[in-house]
mmCIF file of C-alpha atoms and ligand atoms in Angstrom:
data_model
loop_
_atom_site.group_PDB
_atom_site.id
_atom_site.type_symbol
_atom_site.label_atom_id
_atom_site.label_comp_id
_atom_site.label_asym_id
_atom_site.label_seq_id
_atom_site.Cartn_x
_atom_site.Cartn_y
_atom_site.Cartn_z
ATOM 1 C CA MET A 25 8.450 -1.164 23.199
ATOM 2 C CA ASP A 26 5.364 -3.412 23.223
ATOM 3 C CA LEU A 27 3.111 -2.208 20.401
ATOM 4 C CA GLY A 28 0.171 -4.248 21.640
ATOM 5 C CA ILE A 29 -0.506 -5.977 18.314
ATOM 6 C CA LYS A 30 0.914 -9.465 18.958
ATOM 7 C CA ASN A 31 -1.415 -12.168 17.568
ATOM 8 C CA LYS A 32 -3.494 -9.648 15.619
ATOM 9 C CA ASN A 33 -4.610 -10.807 12.169
ATOM 10 C CA VAL A 34 -3.251 -8.627 9.380
ATOM 11 C CA LEU A 35 -4.124 -8.590 5.691
ATOM 12 C CA VAL A 36 -1.663 -6.726 3.475
ATOM 13 C CA THR A 37 -2.802 -6.472 -0.149
ATOM 14 C CA ALA A 38 -0.426 -6.430 -3.160
ATOM 15 C CA SER A 39 2.251 -7.862 -0.944
ATOM 16 C CA SER A 40 4.358 -10.437 -2.778
ATOM 17 C CA LYS A 41 7.017 -7.762 -3.453
ATOM 18 C CA GLY A 42 8.183 -4.275 -2.619
ATOM 19 C CA ILE A 43 6.601 -2.089 0.049
ATOM 20 C CA GLY A 44 3.685 -4.501 0.670
ATOM 21 C CA LYS A 45 6.041 -7.406 1.283
ATOM 22 C CA SER A 46 8.156 -5.350 3.653
ATOM 23 C CA ILE A 47 5.032 -4.336 5.619
ATOM 24 C CA ALA A 48 3.933 -7.992 5.876
ATOM 25 C CA GLU A 49 7.411 -8.919 7.155
ATOM 26 C CA GLN A 50 7.445 -6.245 9.839
ATOM 27 C CA PHE A 51 3.998 -7.281 11.109
ATOM 28 C CA ALA A 52 5.287 -10.872 11.236
ATOM 29 C CA ALA A 53 8.258 -9.640 13.271
ATOM 30 C CA GLU A 54 5.725 -8.188 15.778
ATOM 31 C CA GLY A 55 4.117 -11.637 16.168
ATOM 32 C CA CYS A 56 1.031 -10.971 14.018
ATOM 33 C CA ASN A 57 -0.678 -13.575 11.816
ATOM 34 C CA ILE A 58 -0.286 -12.563 8.203
ATOM 35 C CA ALA A 59 -2.298 -12.845 4.997
ATOM 36 C CA ILE A 60 -0.768 -11.666 1.736
ATOM 37 C CA CYS A 61 -2.185 -11.459 -1.775
ATOM 38 C CA SER A 62 -1.210 -10.527 -5.317
ATOM 39 C CA ARG A 63 -1.635 -11.873 -8.858
ATOM 40 C CA THR A 64 1.512 -13.980 -9.051
ATOM 41 C CA LYS A 65 1.410 -17.428 -7.448
ATOM 42 C CA GLN A 66 5.140 -18.162 -7.407
ATOM 43 C CA ASP A 67 6.022 -14.799 -5.828
ATOM 44 C CA LEU A 68 3.335 -15.370 -3.187
ATOM 45 C CA ILE A 69 4.680 -18.832 -2.368
ATOM 46 C CA ASN A 70 8.265 -17.521 -2.157
ATOM 47 C CA THR A 71 7.266 -14.623 0.099
ATOM 48 C CA THR A 72 5.133 -16.879 2.330
ATOM 49 C CA LEU A 73 7.990 -19.348 2.810
ATOM 50 C CA GLU A 74 10.491 -16.555 3.438
ATOM 51 C CA ILE A 75 8.348 -14.869 6.128
ATOM 52 C CA LYS A 76 7.424 -18.169 7.830
ATOM 53 C CA LYS A 77 11.076 -19.222 7.956
ATOM 54 C CA LYS A 78 12.295 -15.885 9.316
ATOM 55 C CA TYR A 79 9.592 -15.206 11.910
ATOM 56 C CA GLY A 80 7.789 -18.543 12.482
ATOM 57 C CA THR A 81 4.357 -16.866 12.241
ATOM 58 C CA GLU A 82 1.193 -17.961 10.473
ATOM 59 C CA VAL A 83 1.217 -16.746 6.846
ATOM 60 C CA ILE A 84 -1.446 -17.494 4.281
ATOM 61 C CA TRP A 85 -1.536 -16.357 0.659
ATOM 62 C CA CYS A 86 -4.342 -15.772 -1.857
ATOM 63 C CA LEU A 87 -4.282 -15.085 -5.557
ATOM 64 C CA CYS A 88 -6.040 -11.766 -6.076
ATOM 65 C CA ASP A 89 -6.259 -9.250 -8.884
ATOM 66 C CA LEU A 90 -7.205 -6.096 -7.008
ATOM 67 C CA SER A 91 -9.104 -4.742 -9.990
ATOM 68 C CA LYS A 92 -11.645 -7.614 -9.747
ATOM 69 C CA ALA A 93 -14.501 -7.530 -7.222
ATOM 70 C CA ARG A 94 -14.807 -11.317 -7.241
ATOM 71 C CA ASP A 95 -11.091 -11.825 -6.378
ATOM 72 C CA ILE A 96 -11.446 -9.396 -3.477
ATOM 73 C CA GLU A 97 -14.494 -11.254 -2.107
ATOM 74 C CA ASN A 98 -12.673 -14.563 -2.529
ATOM 75 C CA THR A 99 -9.584 -13.233 -0.704
ATOM 76 C CA PHE A 100 -11.730 -11.950 2.158
ATOM 77 C CA ASP A 101 -13.459 -15.358 2.449
ATOM 78 C CA ILE A 102 -10.157 -17.304 2.423
ATOM 79 C CA VAL A 103 -8.503 -15.021 4.982
ATOM 80 C CA SER A 104 -11.564 -15.043 7.265
ATOM 81 C CA SER A 105 -11.903 -18.817 7.210
ATOM 82 C CA ASN A 106 -8.145 -19.477 7.688
ATOM 83 C CA LEU A 107 -7.045 -16.664 10.020
ATOM 84 C CA GLY A 108 -10.335 -15.424 11.477
ATOM 85 C CA ASN A 109 -11.317 -11.762 11.879
ATOM 86 C CA ILE A 110 -9.106 -9.219 10.151
ATOM 87 C CA ASP A 111 -7.893 -6.698 12.769
ATOM 88 C CA ILE A 112 -5.512 -4.694 10.606
ATOM 89 C CA LEU A 113 -6.007 -4.070 6.889
ATOM 90 C CA VAL A 114 -3.223 -2.540 4.809
ATOM 91 C CA ASN A 115 -4.557 -1.469 1.413
ATOM 92 C CA ASN A 116 -1.574 -1.467 -0.897
ATOM 93 C CA CYS A 117 -1.883 -1.809 -4.687
ATOM 94 C CA GLY A 118 0.218 -1.927 -7.826
ATOM 95 C CA GLY A 119 0.909 1.530 -9.228
ATOM 96 C CA PRO A 120 -1.284 2.650 -12.166
ATOM 97 C CA SER A 121 0.250 3.120 -15.624
ATOM 98 C CA ALA A 122 2.459 6.099 -16.272
ATOM 99 C CA GLY A 123 1.363 8.527 -18.994
ATOM 100 C CA TYR A 124 0.324 12.047 -19.935
ATOM 101 C CA PHE A 125 -3.379 12.931 -20.360
ATOM 102 C CA GLN A 126 -3.506 12.389 -24.134
ATOM 103 C CA GLU A 127 -2.129 8.853 -23.828
ATOM 104 C CA LEU A 128 -4.877 7.605 -21.504
ATOM 105 C CA ASP A 129 -8.251 6.441 -22.805
ATOM 106 C CA ASP A 130 -11.412 5.574 -20.816
ATOM 107 C CA GLU A 131 -10.318 1.967 -20.409
ATOM 108 C CA LYS A 132 -7.006 2.936 -18.775
ATOM 109 C CA TRP A 133 -8.795 5.370 -16.441
ATOM 110 C CA GLN A 134 -11.391 2.727 -15.548
ATOM 111 C CA ASN A 135 -8.687 0.084 -14.851
ATOM 112 C CA ALA A 136 -6.705 2.485 -12.702
ATOM 113 C CA PHE A 137 -9.867 3.481 -10.789
ATOM 114 C CA GLU A 138 -10.710 -0.182 -10.069
ATOM 115 C CA GLN A 139 -7.157 -0.990 -8.970
ATOM 116 C CA VAL A 140 -6.231 2.120 -6.985
ATOM 117 C CA MET A 141 -9.495 3.331 -5.498
ATOM 118 C CA LEU A 142 -12.298 0.780 -5.801
ATOM 119 C CA SER A 143 -10.084 -1.999 -4.390
ATOM 120 C CA VAL A 144 -9.723 0.036 -1.174
ATOM 121 C CA VAL A 145 -13.475 0.674 -1.000
ATOM 122 C CA ARG A 146 -14.279 -2.985 -1.704
ATOM 123 C CA PHE A 147 -11.877 -4.417 0.886
ATOM 124 C CA ASN A 148 -12.982 -1.873 3.478
ATOM 125 C CA ASN A 149 -16.668 -2.664 2.881
ATOM 126 C CA LEU A 150 -15.968 -6.328 3.621
ATOM 127 C CA VAL A 151 -13.616 -5.877 6.573
ATOM 128 C CA ILE A 152 -14.949 -2.851 8.504
ATOM 129 C CA PRO A 153 -18.319 -4.316 9.660
ATOM 130 C CA GLY A 154 -16.387 -6.963 11.670
ATOM 131 C CA MET A 155 -14.100 -4.278 13.131
ATOM 132 C CA MET A 156 -17.170 -2.241 14.136
ATOM 133 C CA ALA A 157 -18.696 -5.257 15.866
ATOM 134 C CA ARG A 158 -15.429 -5.815 17.816
ATOM 135 C CA GLU A 159 -14.870 -2.061 18.341
ATOM 136 C CA TRP A 160 -11.244 -2.115 17.243
ATOM 137 C CA GLY A 161 -9.484 -1.900 13.920
ATOM 138 C CA ARG A 162 -6.782 -0.293 11.816
ATOM 139 C CA ILE A 163 -7.050 0.677 8.145
ATOM 140 C CA ILE A 164 -3.820 1.850 6.504
ATOM 141 C CA ASN A 165 -3.775 2.899 2.859
ATOM 142 C CA ILE A 166 -0.521 3.084 0.925
ATOM 143 C CA THR A 167 -0.719 6.015 -1.487
ATOM 144 C CA SER A 168 2.118 8.186 -2.781
ATOM 145 C CA ILE A 169 3.714 11.597 -2.310
ATOM 146 C CA SER A 170 1.745 12.378 -5.488
ATOM 147 C CA VAL A 171 -1.146 13.239 -3.108
ATOM 148 C CA LYS A 172 0.976 16.080 -1.708
ATOM 149 C CA GLN A 173 2.930 17.028 -4.805
ATOM 150 C CA PRO A 174 1.801 15.611 -8.201
ATOM 151 C CA ILE A 175 4.494 13.717 -10.113
ATOM 152 C CA ASP A 176 5.178 14.424 -13.777
ATOM 153 C CA ASN A 177 3.835 11.790 -16.229
ATOM 154 C CA LEU A 178 1.722 10.068 -13.527
ATOM 155 C CA ILE A 179 -1.676 11.732 -14.006
ATOM 156 C CA LEU A 180 -3.569 8.532 -13.070
ATOM 157 C CA SER A 181 -1.752 8.217 -9.764
ATOM 158 C CA ASN A 182 -1.959 11.963 -9.068
ATOM 159 C CA SER A 183 -5.746 11.945 -9.586
ATOM 160 C CA LEU A 184 -6.927 8.662 -8.102
ATOM 161 C CA ARG A 185 -4.741 8.530 -5.012
ATOM 162 C CA THR A 186 -6.065 11.934 -4.023
ATOM 163 C CA GLY A 187 -9.504 10.311 -4.268
ATOM 164 C CA VAL A 188 -8.356 7.660 -1.790
ATOM 165 C CA VAL A 189 -7.219 10.386 0.613
ATOM 166 C CA GLY A 190 -10.605 12.187 0.456
ATOM 167 C CA TYR A 191 -12.452 8.902 0.911
ATOM 168 C CA ALA A 192 -10.234 7.871 3.838
ATOM 169 C CA LYS A 193 -10.811 11.191 5.627
ATOM 170 C CA SER A 194 -14.603 10.847 5.310
ATOM 171 C CA LEU A 195 -14.441 7.213 6.395
ATOM 172 C CA SER A 196 -12.247 8.002 9.390
ATOM 173 C CA ASN A 197 -14.902 10.454 10.645
ATOM 174 C CA GLU A 198 -17.642 7.864 10.249
ATOM 175 C CA ILE A 199 -15.938 5.043 12.131
ATOM 176 C CA ALA A 200 -13.720 6.739 14.735
ATOM 177 C CA LYS A 201 -16.381 6.066 17.396
ATOM 178 C CA TYR A 202 -15.733 2.328 16.992
ATOM 179 C CA SER A 203 -12.029 2.804 17.838
ATOM 180 C CA ILE A 204 -11.117 2.152 14.216
ATOM 181 C CA THR A 205 -8.444 4.423 12.770
ATOM 182 C CA VAL A 206 -7.949 5.160 9.067
ATOM 183 C CA ASN A 207 -4.661 6.663 7.867
ATOM 184 C CA ASN A 208 -2.688 6.980 4.662
ATOM 185 C CA ILE A 209 1.037 6.565 4.152
ATOM 186 C CA ALA A 210 2.452 8.527 1.235
ATOM 187 C CA PRO A 211 5.835 7.025 0.297
ATOM 188 C CA GLY A 212 8.446 9.048 -1.512
ATOM 189 C CA TYR A 213 10.818 7.426 -4.001
ATOM 190 C CA THR A 214 11.443 3.939 -2.639
ATOM 191 C CA LEU A 215 13.816 1.453 -4.195
ATOM 192 C CA THR A 216 11.520 -1.380 -5.381
ATOM 193 C CA ASN A 217 10.650 -2.987 -8.740
ATOM 194 C CA ARG A 218 8.022 -0.315 -9.264
ATOM 195 C CA LEU A 219 10.574 2.493 -9.100
ATOM 196 C CA TYR A 220 12.974 0.568 -11.300
ATOM 197 C CA GLU A 221 10.228 0.195 -13.944
ATOM 198 C CA LEU A 222 9.355 3.903 -13.756
ATOM 199 C CA ALA A 223 13.042 4.738 -14.218
ATOM 200 C CA VAL A 224 13.142 2.513 -17.322
ATOM 201 C CA VAL A 225 10.086 4.330 -18.791
ATOM 202 C CA ARG A 226 11.645 7.730 -18.074
ATOM 203 C CA ALA A 227 14.952 6.564 -19.519
ATOM 204 C CA LYS A 228 13.234 5.674 -22.813
ATOM 205 C CA ILE A 229 11.523 9.080 -22.982
ATOM 206 C CA SER A 230 14.656 11.041 -22.152
ATOM 207 C CA GLY A 231 17.286 8.936 -23.933
ATOM 208 C CA ARG A 232 19.286 8.551 -20.707
ATOM 209 C CA SER A 233 20.095 5.375 -18.773
ATOM 210 C CA HIS A 234 17.811 4.178 -15.966
ATOM 211 C CA GLU A 235 20.837 4.188 -13.605
ATOM 212 C CA GLU A 236 21.236 7.917 -14.211
ATOM 213 C CA ILE A 237 17.515 8.486 -13.675
ATOM 214 C CA LEU A 238 17.596 6.607 -10.340
ATOM 215 C CA SER A 239 20.712 8.438 -9.241
ATOM 216 C CA ASP A 240 19.117 11.807 -10.127
ATOM 217 C CA MET A 241 15.977 10.889 -8.152
ATOM 218 C CA GLY A 242 18.177 10.386 -5.116
ATOM 219 C CA LYS A 243 19.801 13.782 -5.636
ATOM 220 C CA GLU A 244 16.360 15.531 -5.666
ATOM 221 C CA ILE A 245 15.804 14.399 -2.093
ATOM 222 C CA PRO A 246 17.177 16.343 0.888
ATOM 223 C CA MET A 247 18.298 13.011 2.423
ATOM 224 C CA ASN A 248 20.222 12.488 -0.843
ATOM 225 C CA ARG A 249 19.049 8.889 -1.248
ATOM 226 C CA LEU A 250 16.014 6.761 -2.103
ATOM 227 C CA ALA A 251 13.939 5.186 0.695
ATOM 228 C CA ARG A 252 14.267 1.535 1.641
ATOM 229 C CA PRO A 253 10.902 -0.346 1.701
ATOM 230 C CA GLU A 254 11.346 -1.111 5.409
ATOM 231 C CA GLU A 255 11.437 2.642 6.135
ATOM 232 C CA ILE A 256 7.861 2.877 4.800
ATOM 233 C CA ALA A 257 6.838 -0.327 6.590
ATOM 234 C CA SER A 258 7.890 0.897 10.028
ATOM 235 C CA LEU A 259 5.300 3.706 9.879
ATOM 236 C CA ALA A 260 2.587 1.143 9.048
ATOM 237 C CA ILE A 261 3.519 -0.803 12.172
ATOM 238 C CA TYR A 262 3.338 2.335 14.308
ATOM 239 C CA LEU A 263 -0.052 3.350 12.844
ATOM 240 C CA ALA A 264 -1.394 -0.109 13.703
ATOM 241 C CA SER A 265 -0.077 0.024 17.267
ATOM 242 C CA MET A 266 -2.009 0.713 20.457
ATOM 243 C CA GLN A 267 0.163 3.831 20.872
ATOM 244 C CA ALA A 268 -1.381 5.325 17.693
ATOM 245 C CA ALA A 269 -4.980 4.851 18.892
ATOM 246 C CA TYR A 270 -5.768 8.609 18.738
ATOM 247 C CA LEU A 271 -4.242 9.201 15.310
ATOM 248 C CA THR A 272 -6.810 9.036 12.507
ATOM 249 C CA GLY A 273 -7.707 10.683 9.193
ATOM 250 C CA ASN A 274 -4.095 11.614 8.454
ATOM 251 C CA THR A 275 -1.831 11.314 5.470
ATOM 252 C CA ILE A 276 1.810 11.051 6.442
ATOM 253 C CA HIS A 277 4.577 11.285 3.878
ATOM 254 C CA VAL A 278 7.752 9.276 4.326
ATOM 255 C CA ASP A 279 9.905 10.896 1.695
ATOM 256 C CA GLY A 280 13.311 11.977 3.030
ATOM 257 C CA GLY A 281 12.109 15.602 2.812
ATOM 258 C CA LEU A 282 11.139 15.491 -0.890
ATOM 259 C CA VAL A 283 7.808 17.351 -0.552
ATOM 260 C CA LYS A 284 8.635 21.035 -0.324
ATOM 261 C CA GLY A 285 5.261 22.303 0.970
ATOM 262 C CA LEU A 286 4.358 22.834 4.610
ATOM 263 C CA TYR A 287 1.455 20.349 4.739
HETATM 264 P P1 LIG B 9 6.191 -3.162 -6.543
HETATM 265 O O1 LIG B 9 5.943 -3.159 -8.017
HETATM 266 O O2 LIG B 9 7.555 -3.436 -6.033
HETATM 267 O O3 LIG B 9 5.175 -4.175 -5.836
HETATM 268 C C1 LIG B 9 3.812 -4.119 -6.150
HETATM 269 C C2 LIG B 9 3.091 -5.342 -5.599
HETATM 270 O O4 LIG B 9 1.731 -5.233 -6.032
HETATM 271 C C3 LIG B 9 3.606 -6.666 -6.141
HETATM 272 O O5 LIG B 9 3.482 -7.651 -5.146
HETATM 273 C C4 LIG B 9 2.614 -6.972 -7.279
HETATM 274 O O6 LIG B 9 2.505 -8.348 -7.551
HETATM 275 C C5 LIG B 9 1.341 -6.422 -6.690
HETATM 276 N N1 LIG B 9 0.312 -6.052 -7.666
HETATM 277 C C6 LIG B 9 0.458 -5.228 -8.730
HETATM 278 N N2 LIG B 9 -0.725 -5.112 -9.376
HETATM 279 C C7 LIG B 9 -1.613 -5.877 -8.690
HETATM 280 C C8 LIG B 9 -3.000 -6.174 -8.871
HETATM 281 N N3 LIG B 9 -3.725 -5.672 -9.885
HETATM 282 N N4 LIG B 9 -3.586 -7.011 -8.001
HETATM 283 C C9 LIG B 9 -2.884 -7.552 -6.971
HETATM 284 N N5 LIG B 9 -1.596 -7.307 -6.748
HETATM 285 C C10 LIG B 9 -0.969 -6.467 -7.609
HETATM 286 O O7 LIG B 9 5.652 -1.726 -6.061
HETATM 287 P P2 LIG B 9 6.069 -0.841 -4.798
HETATM 288 O O8 LIG B 9 7.164 0.063 -5.175
HETATM 289 O O9 LIG B 9 6.198 -1.703 -3.623
HETATM 290 O O10 LIG B 9 4.775 0.108 -4.683
HETATM 291 C C11 LIG B 9 3.653 -0.211 -3.911
HETATM 292 C C12 LIG B 9 2.691 0.935 -4.040
HETATM 293 O O11 LIG B 9 3.294 2.131 -3.530
HETATM 294 C C13 LIG B 9 2.303 1.230 -5.485
HETATM 295 O O12 LIG B 9 0.946 1.599 -5.538
HETATM 296 C C14 LIG B 9 3.167 2.392 -5.842
HETATM 297 O O13 LIG B 9 2.629 3.191 -6.861
HETATM 298 C C15 LIG B 9 3.223 3.126 -4.524
HETATM 299 N N6 LIG B 9 4.380 3.996 -4.437
HETATM 300 C C16 LIG B 9 5.620 3.510 -4.684
HETATM 301 C C17 LIG B 9 6.715 4.370 -4.654
HETATM 302 C C18 LIG B 9 8.112 3.902 -4.946
HETATM 303 O O14 LIG B 9 8.982 4.758 -5.121
HETATM 304 N N7 LIG B 9 8.369 2.609 -4.996
HETATM 305 C C19 LIG B 9 6.513 5.721 -4.361
HETATM 306 C C20 LIG B 9 5.235 6.177 -4.096
HETATM 307 C C21 LIG B 9 4.180 5.293 -4.131
#
């Protein structure tokens, strides 16, 4: 099926590894021009080379700490001058620290707010005016199933990602008339470094091994396994497609059936 996004310019943030990397790869496979960013230069170079070799598309990388306004402005400037207008923006980010409420001081809350929520607002503020002028655009935010069903020991994620969902819904109403859609993907447990690290933290708390923790996570899921990053990425590609032009303001969970509620 032709998704109608060949040659579109795509920026995927926090994309040297994990879900972000997989999304960048799948857009490259559709013939899009790709920009990736994260804080780690060597990972960015490796991912850039890997995607270019596999798909032969344009890939540029930028060093960017998503919690810093200046890095975000710099990334936007580099992508705009090297690729041109950004047509599709995927706002991914590193997960905020784990912890219960008594372990988190103002500084940790502020850092998590900058990284999880303000980074989305800042990138959108830079990118959306161009989309409005061209009357086409796609904004896709990667959140978590924590916005449907809060996860134990992740109060920062549970709180701030819900903020992203409320913001995205308001934004989608404001800019739908410019043919710009705004949607959120809420991944379930997906086998990446992030999940591995969470399993290590939980293993320390519980005195069990991280292998057992990962295996138990799989058993909680009706599909009886963790997600693969590319299973999250394929929804991002669909949401960016011409076929999804009438789909906006939604949060879709890709979780193997983990969320037990109806909505
Ligand atoms: P990951 O740790 O595998 O990859 C995260 C990427 O973000 C890496 O490229 C890293 O370099 C980059 N990054 C981290 N902090 C950054 C910062 N401050 N500035 C710029 N780049 C930064 O993580 P993942 O599993 O791919 O998760 C991606 C997102 O999806 C996270 O927000 C995570 O919380 C969320 N999520 C993951 C799962 C899961 O099970 N893996 C489930 C639900 C939600």
